[in-house]
CSV table of C-alpha atoms in Angstrom, one decimal:
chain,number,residue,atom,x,y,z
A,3,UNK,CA,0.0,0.0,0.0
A,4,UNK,CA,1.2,3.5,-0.8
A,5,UNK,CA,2.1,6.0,1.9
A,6,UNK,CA,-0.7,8.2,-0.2
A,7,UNK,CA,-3.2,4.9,0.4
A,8,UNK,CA,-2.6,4.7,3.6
A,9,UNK,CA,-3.3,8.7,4.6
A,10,UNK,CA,-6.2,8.3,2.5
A,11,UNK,CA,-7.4,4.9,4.7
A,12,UNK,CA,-6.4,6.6,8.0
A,13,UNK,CA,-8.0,10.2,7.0
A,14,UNK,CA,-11.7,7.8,6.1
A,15,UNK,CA,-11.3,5.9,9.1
A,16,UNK,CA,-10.6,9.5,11.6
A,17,UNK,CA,-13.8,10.6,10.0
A,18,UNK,CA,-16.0,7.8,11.0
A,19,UNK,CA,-14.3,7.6,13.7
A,20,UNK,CA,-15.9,11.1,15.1
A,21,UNK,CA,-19.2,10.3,13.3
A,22,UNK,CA,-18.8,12.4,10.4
A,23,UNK,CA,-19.9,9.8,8.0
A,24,UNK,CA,-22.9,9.7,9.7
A,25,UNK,CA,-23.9,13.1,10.6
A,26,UNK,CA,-23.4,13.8,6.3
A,27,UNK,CA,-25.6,10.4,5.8
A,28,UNK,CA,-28.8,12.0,7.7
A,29,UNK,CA,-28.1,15.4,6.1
A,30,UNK,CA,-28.3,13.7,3.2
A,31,UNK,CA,-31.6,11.7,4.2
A,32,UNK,CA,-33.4,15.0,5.4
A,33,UNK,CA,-32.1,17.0,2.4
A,34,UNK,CA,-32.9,14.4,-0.3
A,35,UNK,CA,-30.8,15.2,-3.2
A,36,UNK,CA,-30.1,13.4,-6.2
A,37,UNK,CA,-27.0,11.8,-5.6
A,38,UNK,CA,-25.3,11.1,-8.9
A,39,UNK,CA,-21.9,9.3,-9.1
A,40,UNK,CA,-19.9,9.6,-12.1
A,41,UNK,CA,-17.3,6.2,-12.4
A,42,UNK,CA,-14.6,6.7,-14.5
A,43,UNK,CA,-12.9,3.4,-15.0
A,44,UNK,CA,-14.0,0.3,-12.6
A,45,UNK,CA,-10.8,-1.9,-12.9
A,46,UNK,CA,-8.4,-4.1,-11.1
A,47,UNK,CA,-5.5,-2.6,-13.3
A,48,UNK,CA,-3.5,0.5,-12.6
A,49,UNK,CA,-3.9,3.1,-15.2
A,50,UNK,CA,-0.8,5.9,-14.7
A,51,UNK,CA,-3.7,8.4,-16.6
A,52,UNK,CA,-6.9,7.8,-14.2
A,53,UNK,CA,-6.7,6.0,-11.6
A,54,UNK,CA,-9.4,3.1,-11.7
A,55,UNK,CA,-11.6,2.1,-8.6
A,56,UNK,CA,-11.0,-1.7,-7.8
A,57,UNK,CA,-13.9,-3.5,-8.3
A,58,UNK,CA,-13.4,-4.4,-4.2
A,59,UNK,CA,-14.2,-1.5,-3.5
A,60,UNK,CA,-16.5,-0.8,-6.3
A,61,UNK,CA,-18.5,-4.1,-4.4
A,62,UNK,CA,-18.5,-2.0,-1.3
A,63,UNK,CA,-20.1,1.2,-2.9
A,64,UNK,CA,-23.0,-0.9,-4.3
A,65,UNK,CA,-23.5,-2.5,-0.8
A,66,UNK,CA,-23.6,0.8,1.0
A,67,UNK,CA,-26.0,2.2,-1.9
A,68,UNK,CA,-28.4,-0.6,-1.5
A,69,UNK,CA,-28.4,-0.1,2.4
A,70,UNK,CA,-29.0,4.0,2.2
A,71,UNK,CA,-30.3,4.7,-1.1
A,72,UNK,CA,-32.9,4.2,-3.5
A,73,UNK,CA,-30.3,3.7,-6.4
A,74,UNK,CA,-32.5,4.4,-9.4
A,75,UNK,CA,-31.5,5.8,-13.4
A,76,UNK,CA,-32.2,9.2,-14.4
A,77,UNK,CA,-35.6,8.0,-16.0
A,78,UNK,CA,-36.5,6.9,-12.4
A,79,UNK,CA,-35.8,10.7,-10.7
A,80,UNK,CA,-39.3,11.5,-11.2
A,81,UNK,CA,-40.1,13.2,-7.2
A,82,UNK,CA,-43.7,12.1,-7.4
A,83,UNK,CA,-44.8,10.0,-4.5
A,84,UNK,CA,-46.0,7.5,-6.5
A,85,UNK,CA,-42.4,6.9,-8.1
A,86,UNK,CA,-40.4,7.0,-5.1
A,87,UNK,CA,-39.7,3.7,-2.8
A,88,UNK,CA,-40.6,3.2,0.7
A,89,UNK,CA,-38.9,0.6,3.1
A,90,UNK,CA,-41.1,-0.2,6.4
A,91,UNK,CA,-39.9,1.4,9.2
A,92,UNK,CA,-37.4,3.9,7.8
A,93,UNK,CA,-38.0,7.2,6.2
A,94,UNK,CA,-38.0,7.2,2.6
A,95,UNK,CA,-34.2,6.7,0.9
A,96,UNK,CA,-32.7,9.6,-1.3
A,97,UNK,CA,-32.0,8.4,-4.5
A,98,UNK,CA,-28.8,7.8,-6.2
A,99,UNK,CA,-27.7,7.1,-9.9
A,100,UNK,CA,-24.4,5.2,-10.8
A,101,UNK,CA,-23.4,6.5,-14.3
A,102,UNK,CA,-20.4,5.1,-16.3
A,103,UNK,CA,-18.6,7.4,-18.7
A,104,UNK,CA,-16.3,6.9,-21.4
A,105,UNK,CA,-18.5,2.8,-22.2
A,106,UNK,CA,-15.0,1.3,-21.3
A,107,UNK,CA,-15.0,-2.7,-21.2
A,108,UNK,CA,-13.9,-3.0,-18.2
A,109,UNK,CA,-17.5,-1.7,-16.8
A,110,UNK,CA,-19.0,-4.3,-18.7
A,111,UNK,CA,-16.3,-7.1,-17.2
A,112,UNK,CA,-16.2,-5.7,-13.8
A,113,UNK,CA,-19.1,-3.7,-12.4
A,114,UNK,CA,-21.8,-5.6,-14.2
């Protein structure tokens, strides 16, 4: 791991340590935004140009949206009532959208 990695790793965990990740999660809740997340390049290979995100960790992002989101496309972020999903005993999700740019294979060989 890379002394960058590593500073990166213990910066995340410091934050969730003091409960930042959490405080931002129920902001976002009460706020409901459209959350959209632009991937660049889902890959286990280093690219010296763009950095990929290892489809480990790509794994853990899609866990974590299916736990706090309503993950959705951009014909789904329609605000009506009707449109929008409930789960019992929790206030309704905000949405999120996963877009891939660039249509590079390794979306289709990776995060698919």
């Amino acid at each position: 791991m890379t002394r960058r990695a590593r500073l990166t790793q213990l910066y995340f965990t410091l934050l969730a340590g003091v409960g930042a990740d959490g405080r931002l999660l129920r902001r976002i809740c009460r706020q409901n935004p459209l959350t959209v997340l632009n991937l660049h390049q889902v890959s286990p290979h280093p690219n010296p140009f763009w950095p990929p995100l290892h489809p480990n960790l790509f794994e853990d992002l899609v866990i974590f949206l299916k736990r706090h989101f309503q993950v959705t496309g951009f014909s789904g972020n329609d605000r009506s009532p009707a449109r929008r999903s409930r789960v019992p005993g929790r206030a309704e999700r905000p949405r999120a959208i996963l877009s891939f740019d660039d249509g590079y294979h390794d979306f289709v060989e990776y995060a698919m």
